[in-house]
Amino acid sequence: MYGVFGGYTRWAVVFLIIFVLFFLLIPAWPAAVS
């Protein structure tokens, strides 16, 4: 994990996971709210 980016790699993975979750939740958001 600690390669060229060092500690930033962890945050990159976390940001990627959050982005994927948002990408999956946005289309289902109206159905979940109502």
PDB file of C-alpha atoms in Angstrom:
ATOM      1  CA  MET A   1       0.000   0.000   0.000  1.00  0.00           C
ATOM      2  CA  TYR A   2       2.859   2.368   0.796  1.00  0.00           C
ATOM      3  CA  GLY A   3       4.391   2.860  -2.624  1.00  0.00           C
ATOM      4  CA  VAL A   4       4.960   6.083  -4.538  1.00  0.00           C
ATOM      5  CA  PHE A   5       1.960   7.838  -3.011  1.00  0.00           C
ATOM      6  CA  GLY A   6       2.771   6.750   0.527  1.00  0.00           C
ATOM      7  CA  GLY A   7      -0.082   7.530   2.932  1.00  0.00           C
ATOM      8  CA  TYR A   8      -2.200   9.071   0.174  1.00  0.00           C
ATOM      9  CA  THR A   9      -2.905   5.619  -1.257  1.00  0.00           C
ATOM     10  CA  ARG A  10      -5.160   4.820   1.704  1.00  0.00           C
ATOM     11  CA  TRP A  11      -7.202   7.974   1.182  1.00  0.00           C
ATOM     12  CA  ALA A  12      -7.403   7.255  -2.548  1.00  0.00           C
ATOM     13  CA  VAL A  13      -8.919   3.831  -1.832  1.00  0.00           C
ATOM     14  CA  VAL A  14     -11.352   5.311   0.707  1.00  0.00           C
ATOM     15  CA  PHE A  15     -12.393   8.017  -1.758  1.00  0.00           C
ATOM     16  CA  LEU A  16     -12.846   5.415  -4.487  1.00  0.00           C
ATOM     17  CA  ILE A  17     -15.099   3.285  -2.258  1.00  0.00           C
ATOM     18  CA  ILE A  18     -17.189   6.329  -1.272  1.00  0.00           C
ATOM     19  CA  PHE A  19     -17.484   7.353  -4.936  1.00  0.00           C
ATOM     20  CA  VAL A  20     -18.689   3.879  -5.921  1.00  0.00           C
ATOM     21  CA  LEU A  21     -21.213   3.836  -3.068  1.00  0.00           C
ATOM     22  CA  PHE A  22     -22.589   7.222  -4.104  1.00  0.00           C
ATOM     23  CA  PHE A  23     -22.696   6.094  -7.746  1.00  0.00           C
ATOM     24  CA  LEU A  24     -24.809   3.102  -6.718  1.00  0.00           C
ATOM     25  CA  LEU A  25     -27.027   4.970  -4.233  1.00  0.00           C
ATOM     26  CA  ILE A  26     -27.901   8.019  -6.362  1.00  0.00           C
ATOM     27  CA  PRO A  27     -30.127   6.062  -8.823  1.00  0.00           C
ATOM     28  CA  ALA A  28     -31.857   4.272  -5.913  1.00  0.00           C
ATOM     29  CA  TRP A  29     -32.215   7.396  -3.729  1.00  0.00           C
ATOM     30  CA  PRO A  30     -35.782   8.411  -4.840  1.00  0.00           C
ATOM     31  CA  ALA A  31     -37.031   4.857  -4.224  1.00  0.00           C
ATOM     32  CA  ALA A  32     -35.413   4.742  -0.790  1.00  0.00           C
ATOM     33  CA  VAL A  33     -36.821   8.124   0.272  1.00  0.00           C
ATOM     34  CA  SER A  34     -40.368   7.487  -0.907  1.00  0.00           C
TER      35      SER A  34
END
